[in-house]
Tab-separated table of C-alpha atoms in Angstrom:
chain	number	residue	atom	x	y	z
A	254	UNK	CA	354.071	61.569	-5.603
A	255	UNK	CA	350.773	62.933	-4.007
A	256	UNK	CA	350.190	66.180	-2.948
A	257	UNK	CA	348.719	67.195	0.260
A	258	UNK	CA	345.857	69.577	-0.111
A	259	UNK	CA	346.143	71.122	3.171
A	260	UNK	CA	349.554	72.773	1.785
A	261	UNK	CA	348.330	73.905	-1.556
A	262	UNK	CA	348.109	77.286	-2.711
A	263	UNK	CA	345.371	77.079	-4.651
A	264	UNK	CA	344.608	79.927	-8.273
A	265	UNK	CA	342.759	77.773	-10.219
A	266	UNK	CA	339.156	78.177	-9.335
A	267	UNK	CA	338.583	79.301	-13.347
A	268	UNK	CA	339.682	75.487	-13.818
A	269	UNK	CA	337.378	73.846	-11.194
A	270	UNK	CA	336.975	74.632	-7.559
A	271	UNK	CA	337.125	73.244	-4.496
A	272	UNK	CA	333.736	71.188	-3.395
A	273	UNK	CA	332.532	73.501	-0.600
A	274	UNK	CA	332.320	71.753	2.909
A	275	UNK	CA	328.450	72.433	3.016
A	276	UNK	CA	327.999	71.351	-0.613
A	277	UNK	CA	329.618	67.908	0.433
A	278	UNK	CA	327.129	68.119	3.587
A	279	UNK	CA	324.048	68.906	1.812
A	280	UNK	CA	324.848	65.958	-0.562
A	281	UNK	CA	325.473	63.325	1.449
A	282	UNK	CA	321.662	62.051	2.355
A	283	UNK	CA	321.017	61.823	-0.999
A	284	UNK	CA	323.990	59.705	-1.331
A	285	UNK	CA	322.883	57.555	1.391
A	286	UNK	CA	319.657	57.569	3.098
A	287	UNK	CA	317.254	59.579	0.114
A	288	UNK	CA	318.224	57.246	-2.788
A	289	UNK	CA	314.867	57.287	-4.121
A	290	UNK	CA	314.362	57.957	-7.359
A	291	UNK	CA	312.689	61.659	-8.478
A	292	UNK	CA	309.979	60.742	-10.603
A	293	UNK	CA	308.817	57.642	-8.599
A	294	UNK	CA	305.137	58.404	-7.633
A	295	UNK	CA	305.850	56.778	-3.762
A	296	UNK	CA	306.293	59.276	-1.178
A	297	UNK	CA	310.252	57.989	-0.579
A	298	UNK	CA	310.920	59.258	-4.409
A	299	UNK	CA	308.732	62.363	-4.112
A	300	UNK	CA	310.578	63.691	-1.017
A	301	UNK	CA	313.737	63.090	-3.538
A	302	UNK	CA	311.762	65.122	-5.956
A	303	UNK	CA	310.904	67.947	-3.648
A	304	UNK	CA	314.627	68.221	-2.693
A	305	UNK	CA	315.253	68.674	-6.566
A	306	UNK	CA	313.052	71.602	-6.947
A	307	UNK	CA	314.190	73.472	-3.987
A	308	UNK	CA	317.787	73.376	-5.582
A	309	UNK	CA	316.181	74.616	-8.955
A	310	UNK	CA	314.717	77.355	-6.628
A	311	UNK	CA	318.419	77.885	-5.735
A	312	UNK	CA	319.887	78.103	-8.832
A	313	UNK	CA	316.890	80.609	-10.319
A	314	UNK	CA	317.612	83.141	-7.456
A	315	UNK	CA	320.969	83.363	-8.120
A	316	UNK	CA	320.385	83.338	-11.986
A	317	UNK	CA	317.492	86.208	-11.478
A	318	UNK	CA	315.200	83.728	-13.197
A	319	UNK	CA	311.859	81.581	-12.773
A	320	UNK	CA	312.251	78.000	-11.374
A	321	UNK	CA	310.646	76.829	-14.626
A	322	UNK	CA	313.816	78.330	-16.485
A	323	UNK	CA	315.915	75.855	-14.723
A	324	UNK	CA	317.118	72.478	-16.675
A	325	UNK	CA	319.296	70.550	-15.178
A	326	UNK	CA	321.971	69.044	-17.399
A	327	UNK	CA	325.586	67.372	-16.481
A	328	UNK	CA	327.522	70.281	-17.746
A	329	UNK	CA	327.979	73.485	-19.138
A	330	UNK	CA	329.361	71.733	-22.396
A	331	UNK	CA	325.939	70.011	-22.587
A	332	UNK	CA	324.316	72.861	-22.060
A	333	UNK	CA	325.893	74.866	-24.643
A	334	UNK	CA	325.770	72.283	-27.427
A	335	UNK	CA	321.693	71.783	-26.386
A	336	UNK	CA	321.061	75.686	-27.266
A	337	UNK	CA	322.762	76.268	-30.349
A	338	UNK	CA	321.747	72.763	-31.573
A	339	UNK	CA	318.265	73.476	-30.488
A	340	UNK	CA	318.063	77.182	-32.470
A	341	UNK	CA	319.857	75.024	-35.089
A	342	UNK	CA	316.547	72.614	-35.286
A	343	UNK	CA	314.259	75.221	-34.666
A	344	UNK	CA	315.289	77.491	-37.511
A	345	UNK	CA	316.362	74.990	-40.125
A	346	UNK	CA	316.580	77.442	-42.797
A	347	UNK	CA	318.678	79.851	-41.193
A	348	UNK	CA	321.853	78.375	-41.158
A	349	UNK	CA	323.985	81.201	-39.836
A	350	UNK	CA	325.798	81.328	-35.786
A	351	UNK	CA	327.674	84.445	-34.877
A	352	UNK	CA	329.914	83.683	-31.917
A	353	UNK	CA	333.626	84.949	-31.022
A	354	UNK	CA	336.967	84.074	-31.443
A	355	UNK	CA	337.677	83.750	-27.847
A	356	UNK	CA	335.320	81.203	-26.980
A	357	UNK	CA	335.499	78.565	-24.531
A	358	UNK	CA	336.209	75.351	-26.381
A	359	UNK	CA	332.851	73.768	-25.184
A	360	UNK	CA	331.427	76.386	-28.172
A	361	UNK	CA	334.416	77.052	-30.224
A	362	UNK	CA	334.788	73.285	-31.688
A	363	UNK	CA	330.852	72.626	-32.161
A	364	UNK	CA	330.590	75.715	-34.498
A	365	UNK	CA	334.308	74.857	-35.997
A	366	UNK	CA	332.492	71.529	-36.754
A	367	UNK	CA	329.164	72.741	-38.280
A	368	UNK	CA	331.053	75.181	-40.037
A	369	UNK	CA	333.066	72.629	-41.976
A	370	UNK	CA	330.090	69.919	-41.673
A	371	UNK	CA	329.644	68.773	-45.466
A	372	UNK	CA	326.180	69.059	-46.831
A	373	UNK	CA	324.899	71.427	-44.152
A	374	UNK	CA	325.905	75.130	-45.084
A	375	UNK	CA	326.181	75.978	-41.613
A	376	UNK	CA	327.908	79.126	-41.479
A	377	UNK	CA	329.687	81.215	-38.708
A	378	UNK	CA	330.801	84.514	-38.230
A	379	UNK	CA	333.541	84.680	-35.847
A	380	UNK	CA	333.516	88.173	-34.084
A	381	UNK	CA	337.244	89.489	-33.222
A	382	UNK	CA	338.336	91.206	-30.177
A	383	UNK	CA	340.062	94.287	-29.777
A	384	UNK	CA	343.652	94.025	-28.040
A	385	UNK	CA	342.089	94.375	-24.362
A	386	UNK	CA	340.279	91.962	-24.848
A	387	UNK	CA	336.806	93.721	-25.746
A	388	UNK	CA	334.312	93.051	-28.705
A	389	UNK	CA	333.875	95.560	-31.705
A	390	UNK	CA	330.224	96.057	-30.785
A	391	UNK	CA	329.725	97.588	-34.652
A	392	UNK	CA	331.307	94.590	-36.181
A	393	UNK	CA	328.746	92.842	-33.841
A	394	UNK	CA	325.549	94.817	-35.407
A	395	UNK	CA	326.928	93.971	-39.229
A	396	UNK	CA	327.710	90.356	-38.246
A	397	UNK	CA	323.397	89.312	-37.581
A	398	UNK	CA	321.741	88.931	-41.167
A	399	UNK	CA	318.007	87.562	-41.644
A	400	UNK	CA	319.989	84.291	-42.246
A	401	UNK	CA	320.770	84.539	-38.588
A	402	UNK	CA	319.460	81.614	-36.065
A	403	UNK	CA	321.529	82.049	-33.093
A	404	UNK	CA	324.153	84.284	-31.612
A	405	UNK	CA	326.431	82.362	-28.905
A	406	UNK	CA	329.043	84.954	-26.894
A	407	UNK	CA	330.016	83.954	-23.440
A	408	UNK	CA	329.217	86.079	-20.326
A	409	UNK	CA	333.087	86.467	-19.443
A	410	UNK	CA	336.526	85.025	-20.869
A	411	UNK	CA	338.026	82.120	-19.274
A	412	UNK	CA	341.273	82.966	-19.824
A	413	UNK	CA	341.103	86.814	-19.032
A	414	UNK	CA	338.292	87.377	-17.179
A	415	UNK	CA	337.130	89.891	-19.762
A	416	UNK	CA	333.235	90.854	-19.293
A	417	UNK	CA	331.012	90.932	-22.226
A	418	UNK	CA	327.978	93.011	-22.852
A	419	UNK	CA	325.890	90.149	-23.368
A	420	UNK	CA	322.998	92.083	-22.066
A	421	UNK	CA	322.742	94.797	-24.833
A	422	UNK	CA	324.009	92.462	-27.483
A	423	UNK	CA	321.049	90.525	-26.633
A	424	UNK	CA	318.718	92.951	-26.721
A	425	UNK	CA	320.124	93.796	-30.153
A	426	UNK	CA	319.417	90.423	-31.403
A	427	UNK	CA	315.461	90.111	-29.727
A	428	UNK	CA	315.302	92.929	-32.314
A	429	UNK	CA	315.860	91.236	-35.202
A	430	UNK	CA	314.065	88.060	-33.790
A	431	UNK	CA	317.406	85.883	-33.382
A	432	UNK	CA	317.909	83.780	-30.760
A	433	UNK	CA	320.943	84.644	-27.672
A	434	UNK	CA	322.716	82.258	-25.787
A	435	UNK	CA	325.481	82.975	-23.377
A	436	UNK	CA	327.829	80.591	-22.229
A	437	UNK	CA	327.648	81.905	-18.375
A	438	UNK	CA	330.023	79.336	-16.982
A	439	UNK	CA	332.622	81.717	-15.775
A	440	UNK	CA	330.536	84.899	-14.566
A	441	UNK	CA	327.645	82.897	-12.959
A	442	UNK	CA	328.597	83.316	-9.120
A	443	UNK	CA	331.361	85.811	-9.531
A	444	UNK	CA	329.279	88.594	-10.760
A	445	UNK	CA	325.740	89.473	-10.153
A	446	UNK	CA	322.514	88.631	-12.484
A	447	UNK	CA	318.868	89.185	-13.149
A	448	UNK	CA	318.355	87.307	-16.251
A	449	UNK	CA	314.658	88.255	-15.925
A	450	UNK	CA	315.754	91.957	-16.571
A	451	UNK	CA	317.419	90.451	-19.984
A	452	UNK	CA	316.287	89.289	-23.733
A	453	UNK	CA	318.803	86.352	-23.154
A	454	UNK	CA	317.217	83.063	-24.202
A	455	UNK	CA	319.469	80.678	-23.025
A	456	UNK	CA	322.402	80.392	-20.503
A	457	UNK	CA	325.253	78.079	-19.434
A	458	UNK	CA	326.361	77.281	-16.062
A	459	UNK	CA	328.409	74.328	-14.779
A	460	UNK	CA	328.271	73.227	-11.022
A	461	UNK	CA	332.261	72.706	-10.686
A	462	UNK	CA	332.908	76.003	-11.052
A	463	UNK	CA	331.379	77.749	-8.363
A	464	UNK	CA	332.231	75.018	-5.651
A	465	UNK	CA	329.564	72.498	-6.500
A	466	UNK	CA	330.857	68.803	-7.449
A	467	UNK	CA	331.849	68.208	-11.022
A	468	UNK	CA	328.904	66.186	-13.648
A	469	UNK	CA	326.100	68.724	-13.022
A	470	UNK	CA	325.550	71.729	-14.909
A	471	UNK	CA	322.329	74.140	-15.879
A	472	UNK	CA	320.446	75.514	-18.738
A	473	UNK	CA	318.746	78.313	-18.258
A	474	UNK	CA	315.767	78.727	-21.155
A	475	UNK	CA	313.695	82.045	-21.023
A	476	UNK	CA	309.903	81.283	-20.521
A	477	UNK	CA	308.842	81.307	-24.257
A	478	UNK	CA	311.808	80.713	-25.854
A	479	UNK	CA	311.534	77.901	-28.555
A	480	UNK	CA	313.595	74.583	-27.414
A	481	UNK	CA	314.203	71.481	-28.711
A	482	UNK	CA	315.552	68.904	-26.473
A	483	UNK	CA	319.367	67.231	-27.222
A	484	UNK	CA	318.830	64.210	-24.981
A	485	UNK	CA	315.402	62.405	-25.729
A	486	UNK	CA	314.075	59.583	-23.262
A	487	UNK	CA	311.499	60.342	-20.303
A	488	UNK	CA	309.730	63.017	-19.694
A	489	UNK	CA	312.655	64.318	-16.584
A	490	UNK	CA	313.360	68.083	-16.566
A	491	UNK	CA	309.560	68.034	-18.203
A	492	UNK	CA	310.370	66.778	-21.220
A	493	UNK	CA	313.244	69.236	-21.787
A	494	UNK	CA	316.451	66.693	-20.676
A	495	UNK	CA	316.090	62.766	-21.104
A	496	UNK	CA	318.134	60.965	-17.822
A	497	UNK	CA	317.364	60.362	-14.384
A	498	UNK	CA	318.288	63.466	-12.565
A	499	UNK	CA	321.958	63.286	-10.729
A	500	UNK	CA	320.039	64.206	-7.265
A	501	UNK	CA	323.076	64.395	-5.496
A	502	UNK	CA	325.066	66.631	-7.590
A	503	UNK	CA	321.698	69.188	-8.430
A	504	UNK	CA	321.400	69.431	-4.244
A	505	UNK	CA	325.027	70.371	-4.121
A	506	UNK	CA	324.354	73.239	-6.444
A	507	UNK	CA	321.592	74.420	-4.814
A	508	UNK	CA	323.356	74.643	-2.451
A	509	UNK	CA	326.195	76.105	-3.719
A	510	UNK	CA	324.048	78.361	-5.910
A	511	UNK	CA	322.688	79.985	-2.021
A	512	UNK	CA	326.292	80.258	-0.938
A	513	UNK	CA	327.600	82.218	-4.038
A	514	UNK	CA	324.561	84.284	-3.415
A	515	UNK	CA	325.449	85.087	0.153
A	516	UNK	CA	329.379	85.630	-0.943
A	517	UNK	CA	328.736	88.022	-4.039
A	518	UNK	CA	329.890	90.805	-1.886
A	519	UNK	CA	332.685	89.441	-0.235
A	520	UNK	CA	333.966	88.007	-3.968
A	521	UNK	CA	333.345	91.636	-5.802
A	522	UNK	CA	335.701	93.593	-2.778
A	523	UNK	CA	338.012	91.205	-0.859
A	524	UNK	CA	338.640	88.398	-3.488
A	525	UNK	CA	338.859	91.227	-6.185
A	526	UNK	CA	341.442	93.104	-3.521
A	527	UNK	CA	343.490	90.497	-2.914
A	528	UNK	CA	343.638	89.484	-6.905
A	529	UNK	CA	344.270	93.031	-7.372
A	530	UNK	CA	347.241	93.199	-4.868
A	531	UNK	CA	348.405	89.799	-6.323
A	532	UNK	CA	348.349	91.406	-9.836
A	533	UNK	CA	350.358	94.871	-9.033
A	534	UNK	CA	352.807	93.134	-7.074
A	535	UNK	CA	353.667	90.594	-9.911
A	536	UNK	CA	353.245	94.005	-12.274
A	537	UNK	CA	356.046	95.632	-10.382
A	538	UNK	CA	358.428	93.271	-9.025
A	539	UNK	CA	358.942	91.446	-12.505
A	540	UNK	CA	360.489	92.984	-15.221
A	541	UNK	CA	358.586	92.638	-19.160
A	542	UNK	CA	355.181	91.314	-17.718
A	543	UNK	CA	352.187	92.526	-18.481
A	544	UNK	CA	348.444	92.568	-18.253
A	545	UNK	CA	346.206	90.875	-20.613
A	546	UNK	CA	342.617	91.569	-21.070
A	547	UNK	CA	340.993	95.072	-19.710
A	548	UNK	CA	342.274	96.275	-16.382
A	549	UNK	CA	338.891	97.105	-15.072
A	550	UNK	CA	335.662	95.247	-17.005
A	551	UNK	CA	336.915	91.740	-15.997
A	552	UNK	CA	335.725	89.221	-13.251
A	553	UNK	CA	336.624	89.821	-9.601
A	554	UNK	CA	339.237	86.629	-9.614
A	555	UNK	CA	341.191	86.613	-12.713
A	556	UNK	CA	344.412	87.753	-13.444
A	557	UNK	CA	345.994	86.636	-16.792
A	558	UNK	CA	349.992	88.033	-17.068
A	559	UNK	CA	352.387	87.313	-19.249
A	560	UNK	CA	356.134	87.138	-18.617
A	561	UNK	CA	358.110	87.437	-21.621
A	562	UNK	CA	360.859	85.199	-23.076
A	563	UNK	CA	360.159	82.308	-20.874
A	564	UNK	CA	357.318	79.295	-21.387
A	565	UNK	CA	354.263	78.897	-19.380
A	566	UNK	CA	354.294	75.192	-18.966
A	567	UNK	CA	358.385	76.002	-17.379
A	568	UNK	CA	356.842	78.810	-15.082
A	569	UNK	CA	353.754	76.457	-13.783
A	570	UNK	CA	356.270	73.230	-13.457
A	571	UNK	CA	358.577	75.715	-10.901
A	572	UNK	CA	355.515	77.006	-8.987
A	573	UNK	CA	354.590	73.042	-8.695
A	574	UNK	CA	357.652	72.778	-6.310
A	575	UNK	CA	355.983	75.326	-4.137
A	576	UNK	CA	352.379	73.995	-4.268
A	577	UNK	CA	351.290	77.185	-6.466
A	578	UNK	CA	348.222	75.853	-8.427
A	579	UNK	CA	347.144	78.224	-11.728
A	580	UNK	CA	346.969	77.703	-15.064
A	581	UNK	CA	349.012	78.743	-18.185
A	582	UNK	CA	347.658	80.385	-21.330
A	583	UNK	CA	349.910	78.488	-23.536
A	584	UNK	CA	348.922	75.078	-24.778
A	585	UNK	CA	352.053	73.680	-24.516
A	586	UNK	CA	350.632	71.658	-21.992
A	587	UNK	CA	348.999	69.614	-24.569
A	588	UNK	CA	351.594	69.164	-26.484
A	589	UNK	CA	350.990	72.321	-28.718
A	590	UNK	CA	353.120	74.846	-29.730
A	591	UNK	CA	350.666	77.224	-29.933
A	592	UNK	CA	349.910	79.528	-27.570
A	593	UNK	CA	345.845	79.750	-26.167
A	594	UNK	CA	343.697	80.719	-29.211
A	595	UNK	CA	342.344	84.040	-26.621
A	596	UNK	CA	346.076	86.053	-26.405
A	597	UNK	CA	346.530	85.254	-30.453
A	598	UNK	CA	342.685	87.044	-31.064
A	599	UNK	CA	343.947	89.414	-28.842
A	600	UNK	CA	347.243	89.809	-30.466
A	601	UNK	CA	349.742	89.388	-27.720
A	602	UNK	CA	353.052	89.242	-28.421
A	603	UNK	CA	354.774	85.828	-29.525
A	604	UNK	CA	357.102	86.497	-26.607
A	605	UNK	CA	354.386	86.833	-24.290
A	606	UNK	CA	351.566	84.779	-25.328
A	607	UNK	CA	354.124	81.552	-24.735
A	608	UNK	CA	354.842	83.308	-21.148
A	609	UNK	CA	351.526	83.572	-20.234
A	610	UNK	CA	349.947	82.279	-16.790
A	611	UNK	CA	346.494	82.803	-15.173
A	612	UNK	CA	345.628	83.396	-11.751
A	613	UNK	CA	341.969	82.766	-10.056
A	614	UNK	CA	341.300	83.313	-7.009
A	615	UNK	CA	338.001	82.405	-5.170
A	616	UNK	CA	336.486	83.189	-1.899
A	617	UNK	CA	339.015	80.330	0.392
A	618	UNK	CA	342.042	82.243	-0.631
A	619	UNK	CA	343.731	84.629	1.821
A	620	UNK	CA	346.062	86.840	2.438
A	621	UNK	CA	348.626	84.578	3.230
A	622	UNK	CA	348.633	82.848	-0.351
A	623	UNK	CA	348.917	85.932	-2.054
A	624	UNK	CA	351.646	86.962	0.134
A	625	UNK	CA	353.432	83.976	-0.822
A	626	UNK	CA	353.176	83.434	-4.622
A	627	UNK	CA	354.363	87.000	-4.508
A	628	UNK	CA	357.543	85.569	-2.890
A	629	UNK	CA	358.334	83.002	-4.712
A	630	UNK	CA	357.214	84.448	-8.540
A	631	UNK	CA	360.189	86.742	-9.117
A	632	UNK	CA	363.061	84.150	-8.683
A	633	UNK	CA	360.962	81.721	-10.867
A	634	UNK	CA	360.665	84.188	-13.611
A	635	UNK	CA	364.070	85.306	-13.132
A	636	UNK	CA	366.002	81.529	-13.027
A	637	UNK	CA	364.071	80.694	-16.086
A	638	UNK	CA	364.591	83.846	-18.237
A	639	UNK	CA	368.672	83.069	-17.309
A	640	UNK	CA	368.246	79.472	-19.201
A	641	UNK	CA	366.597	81.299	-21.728
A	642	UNK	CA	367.694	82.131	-25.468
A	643	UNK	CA	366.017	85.004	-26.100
A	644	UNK	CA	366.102	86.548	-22.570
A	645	UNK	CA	368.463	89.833	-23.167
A	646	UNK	CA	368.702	92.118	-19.636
């Protein structure tokens, strides 16, 4: 059974997001009439090329960064793996990562794997979070040792929208000559940046989550910083990324990079009002939910709530029969029993953490959506809790 777009309701932007119209108009040349190739030295390629570093314009203004900070990549999993490997290579006697427990997966399982990688010693000190959500910034300072080679903590939580002080925990690490990469895929767009203002050496971004096309992604590399390149070949992305460049996709995130600069304002006070009116109306009209992550130093968009005694993957299959796109904490989905790895660092109720479902909003949704999942949420939550077990009025 398909589903027809024009009738979704649509809170999963912190998933992927909808390809904006002008992204998908800026593209399509290069998808057609511009198929030159970047580095050819003809005039047909260079005009490709010139079209490349206008987008890496693009991207820097949004980032707050130099053009020559800009490496393209083909995601923000690439791009995560390519600076902690790099400090890795750089630094091969410091063995040591500090990164959280709440990390996106894209850094979680490559420091799960060179922590248990035999022969290596790499070791990792996995910073907890308080029950809001927030990092122990004291635990942070005793965490960095001489041993030290990188610290990876992302920008803002996936799951819960929580903001990090990356800033002053980088500056904190320039002092004891460590190296600081944030994994910026959530916050980039949603939030606003000067990374030129910052001691952070490298940062994430992936194009499919601020309403670019999926396969392109950036990393952002301070001027100075040492690198080491993950993908070796030709000398694209000067020497810093093997692979012919995915021209397309990069002009789509120019361009989507200049429209999430023009919408910063319009995503920090209408998109934040709606997700705001969203979240207290859930809050109120639904008995045992709650809030997870802290109410205020989160991302504009996300809502993460948890309704107790019932199971996320139940509460996303009934909002399915309305159209209601979001996302549940759990990882049932997967076939897991285990609810997300972010609400157990967090300590979240068993009851809850199983119930849990996030909402994210971006700059297409109205009103009228929020209007409607308001609706249709309390008989959901209520139908299922009567099916369940542990459900007690």
């Amino acid at each position: 059974m398909q589903c027809n777009p024009d009738n979704v309701i649509y809170m999963d932007n912190n998933a992927t997001t909808r390809v904006a119209p002008e992204v998908v108009d800026a593209m399509m040349p290069f998808l057609t009439d511009y198929y030159g190739n970047p580095s050819s030295m003809h005039t047909f390629g260079g005009q490709v090329g010139q079209a490349v570093e206008q987008a890496r314009g693009s991207v820097a203004d949004l980032l707050g960064a130099d053009a020559s900070e800009v490496v393209f990549t083909s995601c923000g999993t690439e791009s995560d793996s390519t600076a902690i490997l790099s400090a890795l290579q750089t630094y091969p006697d410091k063995r040591h990562i500090v990164t959280t427990r709440v990390e996106h997966p894209a850094v979680k399982s490559l420091c799960e794997n060179l922590d248990n990688l035999t022969g290596h010693k790499h070791r990792v000190t996995w910073l907890k979070v308080k029950a809001d959500g927030t990092l122990d910034m004291e635990e942070y300072k005793a965490s960095l040792s001489e041993d030290t080679a990188i610290v990876s903590v992302m920008w803002a939580n996936n799951e819960t929208g929580v903001i990090f002080p990356v800033e002053e925990m980088a500056k904190i690490a320039k002092e004891r000559g460590i190296l600081f990469h944030t994994d910026g895929v959530q916050a980039v767009g949603k939030i606003p940046m000067n990374l030129q203002e910052t001691d952070i050496d490298f940062l994430s971004l992936s194009g499919h989550k601020l309403h670019a096309p999926k396969g392109v992604g950036v990393l952002y590399i301070a001027k100075g910083t040492p690198f080491i390149p993950f993908l070796n070949g030709g000398h694209q992305e000067h020497g810093r990324r093997g692979g012919t460049e995915n021209v397309a996709s990069i002009i789509g995130l120019g361009k989507a990079c200049d429209l999430a600069a023009a919408s910063l304002t319009d995503e920090n006070t209408r998109v934040r009002a709606l997700r705001d009116k969203l979240e207290q109306g859930l809050l109120s009209s639904v008995p045992k939910s709650l809030l997870n992550g802290h109410k205020e130093n989160r991302l504009p968009n996300t809502s993460n709530i948890s309704f107790e005694y019932v199971e996320g993957e139940a509460i996303l299959l009934h909002m399915n029969q309305y159209n209601i796109c979001a996302s549940s904490g759990s990882a049932c989905t997967s076939g897991s029993l285990e609810p997300s790895h972010v609400l157990r660092a967090m300590g979240v109720p068993f009851t809850a953490a199983h119930g849990s479902i996030r909402f994210s909003l971006s700059v297409y949704n109205t009103e009228e959506d929020v209007d409607f999942v308001l609706e249709k949420m309390p008989a959901i939550i209520e139908n299922l809790r009567k099916m369940s077990p542990f459900w007690e009025e």
